[in-house]
PDB file of C-alpha atoms in Angstrom:
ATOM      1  CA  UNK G   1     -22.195   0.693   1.318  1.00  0.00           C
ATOM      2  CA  UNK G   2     -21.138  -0.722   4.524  1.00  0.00           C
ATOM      3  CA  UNK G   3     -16.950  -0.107   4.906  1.00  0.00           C
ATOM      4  CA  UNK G   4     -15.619  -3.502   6.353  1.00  0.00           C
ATOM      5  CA  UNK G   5     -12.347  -2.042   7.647  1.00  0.00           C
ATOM      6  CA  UNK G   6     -10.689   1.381   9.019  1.00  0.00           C
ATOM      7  CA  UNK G   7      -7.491   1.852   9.090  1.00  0.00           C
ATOM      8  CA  UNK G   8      -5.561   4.717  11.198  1.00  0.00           C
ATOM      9  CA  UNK G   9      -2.922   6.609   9.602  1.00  0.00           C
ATOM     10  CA  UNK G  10       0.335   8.073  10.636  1.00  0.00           C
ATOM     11  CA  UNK G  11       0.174   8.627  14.657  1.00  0.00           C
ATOM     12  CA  UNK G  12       1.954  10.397  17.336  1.00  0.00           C
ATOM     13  CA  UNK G  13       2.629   7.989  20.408  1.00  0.00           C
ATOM     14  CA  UNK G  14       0.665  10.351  22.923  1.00  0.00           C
ATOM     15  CA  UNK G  15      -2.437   9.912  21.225  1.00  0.00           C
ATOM     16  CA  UNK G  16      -2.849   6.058  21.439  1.00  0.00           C
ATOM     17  CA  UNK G  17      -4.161   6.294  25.055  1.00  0.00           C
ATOM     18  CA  UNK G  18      -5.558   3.275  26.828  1.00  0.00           C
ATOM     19  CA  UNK G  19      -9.273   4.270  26.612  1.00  0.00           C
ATOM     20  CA  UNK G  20      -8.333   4.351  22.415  1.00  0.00           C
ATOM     21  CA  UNK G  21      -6.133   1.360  22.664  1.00  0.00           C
ATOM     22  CA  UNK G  22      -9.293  -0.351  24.324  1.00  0.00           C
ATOM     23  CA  UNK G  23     -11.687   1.243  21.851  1.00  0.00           C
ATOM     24  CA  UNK G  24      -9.589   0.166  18.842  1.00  0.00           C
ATOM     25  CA  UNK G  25      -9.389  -3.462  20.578  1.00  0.00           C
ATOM     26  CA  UNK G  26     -13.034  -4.270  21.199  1.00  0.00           C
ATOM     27  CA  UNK G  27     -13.992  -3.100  17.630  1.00  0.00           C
ATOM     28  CA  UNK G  28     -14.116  -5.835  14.805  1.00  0.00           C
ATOM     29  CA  UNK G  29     -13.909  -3.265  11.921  1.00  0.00           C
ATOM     30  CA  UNK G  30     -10.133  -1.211  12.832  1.00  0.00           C
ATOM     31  CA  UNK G  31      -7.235  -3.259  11.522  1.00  0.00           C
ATOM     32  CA  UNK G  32      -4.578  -3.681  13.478  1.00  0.00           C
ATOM     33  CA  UNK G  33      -2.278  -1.602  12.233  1.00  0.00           C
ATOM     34  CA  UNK G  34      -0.233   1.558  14.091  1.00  0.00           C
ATOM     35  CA  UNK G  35       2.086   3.152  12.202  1.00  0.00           C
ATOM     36  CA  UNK G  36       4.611   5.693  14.371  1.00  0.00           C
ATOM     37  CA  UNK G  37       5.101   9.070  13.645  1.00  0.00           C
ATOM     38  CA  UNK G  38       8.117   8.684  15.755  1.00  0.00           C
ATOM     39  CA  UNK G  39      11.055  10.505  13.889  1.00  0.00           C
ATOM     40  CA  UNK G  40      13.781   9.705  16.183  1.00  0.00           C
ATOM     41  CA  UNK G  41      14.309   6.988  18.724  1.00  0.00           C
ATOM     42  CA  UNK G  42      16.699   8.863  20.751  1.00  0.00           C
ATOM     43  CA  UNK G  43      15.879  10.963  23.654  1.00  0.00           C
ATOM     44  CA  UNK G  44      18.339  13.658  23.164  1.00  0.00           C
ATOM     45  CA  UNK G  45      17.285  14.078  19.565  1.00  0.00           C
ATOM     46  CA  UNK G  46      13.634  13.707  20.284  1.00  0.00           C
ATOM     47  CA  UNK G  47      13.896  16.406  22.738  1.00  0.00           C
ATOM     48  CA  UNK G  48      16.037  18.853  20.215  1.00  0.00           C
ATOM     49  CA  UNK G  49      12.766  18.177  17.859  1.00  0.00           C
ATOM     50  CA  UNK G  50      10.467  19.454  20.606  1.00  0.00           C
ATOM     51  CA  UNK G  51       8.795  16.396  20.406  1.00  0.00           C
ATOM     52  CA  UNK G  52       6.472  15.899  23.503  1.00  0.00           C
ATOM     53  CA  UNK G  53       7.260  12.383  24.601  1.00  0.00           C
ATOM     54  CA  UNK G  54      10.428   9.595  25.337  1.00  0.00           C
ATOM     55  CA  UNK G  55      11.567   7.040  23.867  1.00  0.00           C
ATOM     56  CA  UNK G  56      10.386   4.934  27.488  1.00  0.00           C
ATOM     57  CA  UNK G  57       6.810   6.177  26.223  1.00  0.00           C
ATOM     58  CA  UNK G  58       6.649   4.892  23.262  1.00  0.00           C
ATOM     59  CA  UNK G  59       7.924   1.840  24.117  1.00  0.00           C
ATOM     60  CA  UNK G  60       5.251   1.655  26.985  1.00  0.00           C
ATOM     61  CA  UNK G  61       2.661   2.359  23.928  1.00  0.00           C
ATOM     62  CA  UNK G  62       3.830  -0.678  22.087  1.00  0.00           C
ATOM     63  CA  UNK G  63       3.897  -2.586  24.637  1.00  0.00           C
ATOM     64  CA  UNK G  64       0.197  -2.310  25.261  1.00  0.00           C
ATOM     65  CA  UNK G  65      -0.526  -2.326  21.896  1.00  0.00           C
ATOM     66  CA  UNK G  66       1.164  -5.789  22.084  1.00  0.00           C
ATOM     67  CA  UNK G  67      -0.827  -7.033  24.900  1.00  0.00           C
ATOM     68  CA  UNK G  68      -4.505  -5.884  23.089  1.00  0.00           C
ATOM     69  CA  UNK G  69      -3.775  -6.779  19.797  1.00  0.00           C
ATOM     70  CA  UNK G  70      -2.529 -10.530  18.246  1.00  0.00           C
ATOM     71  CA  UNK G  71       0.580  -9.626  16.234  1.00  0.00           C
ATOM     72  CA  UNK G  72      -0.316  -5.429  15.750  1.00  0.00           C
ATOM     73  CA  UNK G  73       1.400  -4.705  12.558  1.00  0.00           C
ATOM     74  CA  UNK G  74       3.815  -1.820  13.684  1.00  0.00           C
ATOM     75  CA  UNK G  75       5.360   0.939  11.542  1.00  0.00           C
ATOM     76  CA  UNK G  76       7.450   3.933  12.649  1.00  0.00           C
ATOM     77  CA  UNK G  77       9.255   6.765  10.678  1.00  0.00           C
ATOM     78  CA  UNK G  78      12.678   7.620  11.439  1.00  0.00           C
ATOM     79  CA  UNK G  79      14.724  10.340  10.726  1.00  0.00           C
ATOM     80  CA  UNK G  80      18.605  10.194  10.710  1.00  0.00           C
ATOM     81  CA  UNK G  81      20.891  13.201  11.055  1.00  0.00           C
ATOM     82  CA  UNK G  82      18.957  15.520  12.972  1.00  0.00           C
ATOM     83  CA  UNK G  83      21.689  18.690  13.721  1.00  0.00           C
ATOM     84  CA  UNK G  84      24.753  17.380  15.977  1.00  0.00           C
ATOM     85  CA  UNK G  85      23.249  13.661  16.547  1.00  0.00           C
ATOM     86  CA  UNK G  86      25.602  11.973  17.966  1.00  0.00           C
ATOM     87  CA  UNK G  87      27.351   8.327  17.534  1.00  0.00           C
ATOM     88  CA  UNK G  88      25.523   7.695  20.423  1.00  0.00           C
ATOM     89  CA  UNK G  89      21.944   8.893  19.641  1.00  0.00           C
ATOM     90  CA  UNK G  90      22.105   7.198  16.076  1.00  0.00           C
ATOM     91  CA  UNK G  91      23.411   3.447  18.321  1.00  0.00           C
ATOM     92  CA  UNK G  92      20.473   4.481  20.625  1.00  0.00           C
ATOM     93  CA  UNK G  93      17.939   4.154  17.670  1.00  0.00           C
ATOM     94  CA  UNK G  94      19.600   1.314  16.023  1.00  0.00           C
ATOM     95  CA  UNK G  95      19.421  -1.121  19.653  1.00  0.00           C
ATOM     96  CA  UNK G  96      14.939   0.435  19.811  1.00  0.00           C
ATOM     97  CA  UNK G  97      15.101  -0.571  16.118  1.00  0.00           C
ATOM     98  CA  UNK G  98      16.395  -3.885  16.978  1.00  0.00           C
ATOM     99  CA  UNK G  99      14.661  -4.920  20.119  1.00  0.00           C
ATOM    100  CA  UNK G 100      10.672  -3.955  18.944  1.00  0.00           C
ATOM    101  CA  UNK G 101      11.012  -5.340  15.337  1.00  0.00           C
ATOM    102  CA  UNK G 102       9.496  -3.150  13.293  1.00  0.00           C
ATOM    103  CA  UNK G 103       7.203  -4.806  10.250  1.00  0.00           C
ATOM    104  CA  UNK G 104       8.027  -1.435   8.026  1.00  0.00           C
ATOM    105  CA  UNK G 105       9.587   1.815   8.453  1.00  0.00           C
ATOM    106  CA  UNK G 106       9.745   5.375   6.464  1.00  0.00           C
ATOM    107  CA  UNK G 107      13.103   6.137   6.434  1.00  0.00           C
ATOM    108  CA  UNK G 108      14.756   9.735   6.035  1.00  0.00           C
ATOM    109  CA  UNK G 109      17.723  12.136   6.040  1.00  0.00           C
ATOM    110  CA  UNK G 110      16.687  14.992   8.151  1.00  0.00           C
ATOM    111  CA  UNK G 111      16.613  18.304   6.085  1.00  0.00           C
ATOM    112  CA  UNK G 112      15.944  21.732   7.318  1.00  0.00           C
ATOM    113  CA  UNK G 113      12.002  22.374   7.817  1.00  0.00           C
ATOM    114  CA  UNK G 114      11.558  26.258   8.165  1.00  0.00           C
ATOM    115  CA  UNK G 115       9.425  26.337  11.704  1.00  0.00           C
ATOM    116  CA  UNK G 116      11.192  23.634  13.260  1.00  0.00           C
ATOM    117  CA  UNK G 117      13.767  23.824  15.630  1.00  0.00           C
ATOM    118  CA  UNK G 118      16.163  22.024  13.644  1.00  0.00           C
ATOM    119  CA  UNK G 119      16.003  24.595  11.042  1.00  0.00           C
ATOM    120  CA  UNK G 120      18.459  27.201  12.301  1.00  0.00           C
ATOM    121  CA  UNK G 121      20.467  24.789  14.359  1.00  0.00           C
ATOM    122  CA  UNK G 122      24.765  24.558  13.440  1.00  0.00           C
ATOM    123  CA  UNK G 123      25.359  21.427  12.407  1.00  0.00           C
ATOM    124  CA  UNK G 124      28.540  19.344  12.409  1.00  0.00           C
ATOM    125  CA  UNK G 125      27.073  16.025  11.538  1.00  0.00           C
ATOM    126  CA  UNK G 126      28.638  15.590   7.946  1.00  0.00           C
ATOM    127  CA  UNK G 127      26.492  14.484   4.813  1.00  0.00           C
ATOM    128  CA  UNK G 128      28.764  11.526   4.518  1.00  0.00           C
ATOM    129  CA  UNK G 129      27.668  10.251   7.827  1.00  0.00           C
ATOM    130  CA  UNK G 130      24.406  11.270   7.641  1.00  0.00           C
ATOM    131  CA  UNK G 131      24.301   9.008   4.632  1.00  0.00           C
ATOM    132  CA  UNK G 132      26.309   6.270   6.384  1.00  0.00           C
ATOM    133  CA  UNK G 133      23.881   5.731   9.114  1.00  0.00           C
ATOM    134  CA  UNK G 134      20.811   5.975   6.488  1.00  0.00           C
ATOM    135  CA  UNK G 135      22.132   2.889   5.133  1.00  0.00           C
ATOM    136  CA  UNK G 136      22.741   1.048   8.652  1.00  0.00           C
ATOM    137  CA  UNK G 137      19.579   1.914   9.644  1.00  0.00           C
ATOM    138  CA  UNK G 138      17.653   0.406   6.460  1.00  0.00           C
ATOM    139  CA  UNK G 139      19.884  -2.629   6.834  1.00  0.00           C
ATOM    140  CA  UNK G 140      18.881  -3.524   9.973  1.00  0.00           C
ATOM    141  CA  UNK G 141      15.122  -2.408   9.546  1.00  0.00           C
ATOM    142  CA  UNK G 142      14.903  -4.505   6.654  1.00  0.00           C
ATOM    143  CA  UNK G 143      16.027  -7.982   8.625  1.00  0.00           C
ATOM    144  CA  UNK G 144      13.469  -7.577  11.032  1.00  0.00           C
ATOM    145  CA  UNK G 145      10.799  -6.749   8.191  1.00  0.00           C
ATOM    146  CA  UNK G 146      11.921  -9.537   6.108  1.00  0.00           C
ATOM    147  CA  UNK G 147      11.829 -12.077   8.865  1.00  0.00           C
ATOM    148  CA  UNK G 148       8.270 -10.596   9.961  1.00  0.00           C
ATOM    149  CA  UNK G 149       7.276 -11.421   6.229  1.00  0.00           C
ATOM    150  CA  UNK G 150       8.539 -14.832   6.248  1.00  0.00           C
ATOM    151  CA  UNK G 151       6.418 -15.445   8.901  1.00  0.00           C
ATOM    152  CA  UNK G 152       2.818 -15.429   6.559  1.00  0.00           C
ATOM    153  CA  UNK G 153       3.991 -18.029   4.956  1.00  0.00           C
ATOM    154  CA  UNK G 154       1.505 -21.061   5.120  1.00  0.00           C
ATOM    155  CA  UNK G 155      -0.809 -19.385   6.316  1.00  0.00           C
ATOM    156  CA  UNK G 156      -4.201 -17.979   5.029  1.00  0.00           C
ATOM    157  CA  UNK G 157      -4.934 -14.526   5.535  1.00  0.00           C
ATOM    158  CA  UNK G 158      -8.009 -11.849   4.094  1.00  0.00           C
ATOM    159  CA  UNK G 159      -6.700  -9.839   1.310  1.00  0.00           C
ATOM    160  CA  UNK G 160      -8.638  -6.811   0.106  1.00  0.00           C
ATOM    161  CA  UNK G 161      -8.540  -7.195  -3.878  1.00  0.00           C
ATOM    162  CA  UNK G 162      -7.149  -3.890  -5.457  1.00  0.00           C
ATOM    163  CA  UNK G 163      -6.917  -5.078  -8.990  1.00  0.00           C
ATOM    164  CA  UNK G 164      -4.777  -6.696 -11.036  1.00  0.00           C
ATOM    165  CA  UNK G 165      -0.547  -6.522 -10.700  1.00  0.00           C
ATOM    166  CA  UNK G 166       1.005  -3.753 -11.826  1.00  0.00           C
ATOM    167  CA  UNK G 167       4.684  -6.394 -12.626  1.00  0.00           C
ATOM    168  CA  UNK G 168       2.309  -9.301 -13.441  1.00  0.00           C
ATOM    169  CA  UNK G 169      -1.422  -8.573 -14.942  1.00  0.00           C
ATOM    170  CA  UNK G 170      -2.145 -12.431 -14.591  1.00  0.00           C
ATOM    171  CA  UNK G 171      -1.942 -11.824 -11.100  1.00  0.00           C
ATOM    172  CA  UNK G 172      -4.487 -10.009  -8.415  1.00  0.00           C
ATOM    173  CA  UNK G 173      -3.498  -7.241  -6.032  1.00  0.00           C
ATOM    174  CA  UNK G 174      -4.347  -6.351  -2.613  1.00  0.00           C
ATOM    175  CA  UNK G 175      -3.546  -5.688   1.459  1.00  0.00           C
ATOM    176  CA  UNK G 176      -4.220  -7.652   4.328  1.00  0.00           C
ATOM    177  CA  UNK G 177      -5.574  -5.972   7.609  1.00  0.00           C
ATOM    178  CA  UNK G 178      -1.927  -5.459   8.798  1.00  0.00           C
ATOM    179  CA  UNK G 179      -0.877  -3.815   5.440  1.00  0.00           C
ATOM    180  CA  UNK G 180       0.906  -6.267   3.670  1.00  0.00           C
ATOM    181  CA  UNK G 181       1.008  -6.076   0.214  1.00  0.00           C
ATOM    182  CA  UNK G 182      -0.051  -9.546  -1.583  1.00  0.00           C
ATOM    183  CA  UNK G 183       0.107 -10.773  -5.232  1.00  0.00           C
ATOM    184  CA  UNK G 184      -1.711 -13.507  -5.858  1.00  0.00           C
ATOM    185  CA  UNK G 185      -3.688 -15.919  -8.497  1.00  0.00           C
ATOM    186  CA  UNK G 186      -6.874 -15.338  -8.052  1.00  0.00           C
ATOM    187  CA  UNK G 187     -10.361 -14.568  -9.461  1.00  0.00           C
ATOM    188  CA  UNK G 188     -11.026 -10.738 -11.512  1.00  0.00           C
ATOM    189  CA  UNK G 189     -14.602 -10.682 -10.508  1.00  0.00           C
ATOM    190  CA  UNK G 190     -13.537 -10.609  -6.854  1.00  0.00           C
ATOM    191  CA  UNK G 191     -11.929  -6.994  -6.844  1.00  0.00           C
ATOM    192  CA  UNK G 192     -13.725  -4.878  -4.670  1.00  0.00           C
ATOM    193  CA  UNK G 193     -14.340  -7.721  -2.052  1.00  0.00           C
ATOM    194  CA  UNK G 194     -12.086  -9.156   0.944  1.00  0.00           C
ATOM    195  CA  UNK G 195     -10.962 -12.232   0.110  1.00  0.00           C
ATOM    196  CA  UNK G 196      -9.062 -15.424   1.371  1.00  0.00           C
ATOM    197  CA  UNK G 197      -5.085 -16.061   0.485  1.00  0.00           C
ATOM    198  CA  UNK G 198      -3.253 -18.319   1.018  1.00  0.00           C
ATOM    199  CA  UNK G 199       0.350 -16.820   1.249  1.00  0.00           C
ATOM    200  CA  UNK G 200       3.137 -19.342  -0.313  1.00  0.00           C
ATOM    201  CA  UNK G 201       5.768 -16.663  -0.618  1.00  0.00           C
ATOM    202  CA  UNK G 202       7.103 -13.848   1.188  1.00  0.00           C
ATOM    203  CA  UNK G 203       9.697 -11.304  -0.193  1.00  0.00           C
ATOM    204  CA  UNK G 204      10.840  -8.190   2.104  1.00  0.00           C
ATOM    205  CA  UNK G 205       7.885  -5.760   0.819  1.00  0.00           C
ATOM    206  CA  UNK G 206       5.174  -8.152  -0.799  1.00  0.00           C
ATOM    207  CA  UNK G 207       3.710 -11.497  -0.471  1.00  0.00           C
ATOM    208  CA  UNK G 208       3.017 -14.166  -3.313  1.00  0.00           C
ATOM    209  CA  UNK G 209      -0.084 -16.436  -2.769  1.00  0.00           C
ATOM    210  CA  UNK G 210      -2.842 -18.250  -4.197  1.00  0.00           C
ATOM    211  CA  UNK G 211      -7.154 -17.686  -3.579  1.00  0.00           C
ATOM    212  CA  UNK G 212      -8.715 -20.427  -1.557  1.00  0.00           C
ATOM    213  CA  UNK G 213     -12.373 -21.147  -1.183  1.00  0.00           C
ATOM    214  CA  UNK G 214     -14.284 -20.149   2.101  1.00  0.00           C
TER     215      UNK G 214
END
């Protein structure tokens, strides 16, 4: 059976190189959709992690992934309270949060990892704060995400058909190339097969719409 889409999984910013990004971009079968295994969008933390690349990378990454793709669906995962992150680290991630506009985002409290550098690092960042700038961070993710959502509606978009609703078994299931969950009215025998939606409601994590005809 031919596959009509691919779809990349969780990534590290140093391996979207412009020969892939170009790749990716001439191919009618890759959605475009780039989710960041970033963890941190702090330099100082990023390079307490060992992580091999800046925050002025993978901003340079997104930025062509901007120019080769129309509206690239982009995810990230984040980790607050890496050992001793400071005020300034966390306010660091919050303004790369805020200015690239993420469409969804894994969000974590660090804990210890044996093999990672974190793991036997002193640290004076309390659990209270830790859980403090958790909730700051979803909060400002989820405006973004929300707005980002808002945006389908009106239009019509391919949904792959899953199945039925899991909250609504009157309703179909399924995820458009940029991973955005839709319920929608539609017809049973089309599971399996990409269909047309057309979206007439948009909540922060899913979208509400209604089958059209080709």
């Amino acid at each position: 059976t031919q596959i009509p889409r691919y779809r990349l999984g969780s990534l590290y910013v140093n391996e979207l190189d412009d020969e892939i990004i170009e790749f990716l971009a001439n191919s009618k079968k890759f959605c475009p959709h780039f989710h960041l295994s970033l963890q941190s969008l702090s330099d100082n933390v990023l390079k307490g992690m060992n992580r091999k690349y800046s925050v002025k990378e993978a901003l340079e990454t997104i930025e062509k992934l901007h120019k080769n793709f129309n509206l690239p669906f982009l995810g990230c995962d984040i980790i607050v309270g890496f050992p001793n992150e400071t005020d300034q680290d966390f306010e660091d991630t919050l303004n790369v949060v805020r200015y690239v506009k993420y469409d969804s985002a894994f969000t974590f409290i660090y804990s210890p990892r044996v093999g990672t550098p974190g793991a036997n690092m002193k640290d004076e960042v309390s659990m209270e704060t830790k859980h403090e700038r958790f909730n700051r961070l979803v909060d400002t993710l989820a405006v973004d995400i929300k707005a980002k959502a808002d945006a389908y509606i009106g239009k019509i978009v391919p949904v792959l058909v899953e199945g039925c609703s899991k909250k609504n078994t009157t309703r179909l299931t399924g995820y458009t190339d940029t991973l955005k969950l839709v319920n929608f009215v539609g017809k049973p025998e089309h599971v399996g097969k990409i269909v047309k939606v057309k979206i007439n409601e948009a909540h922060t994590y899913s979208l509400i719409g209604e089958e059209v005809d080709e």
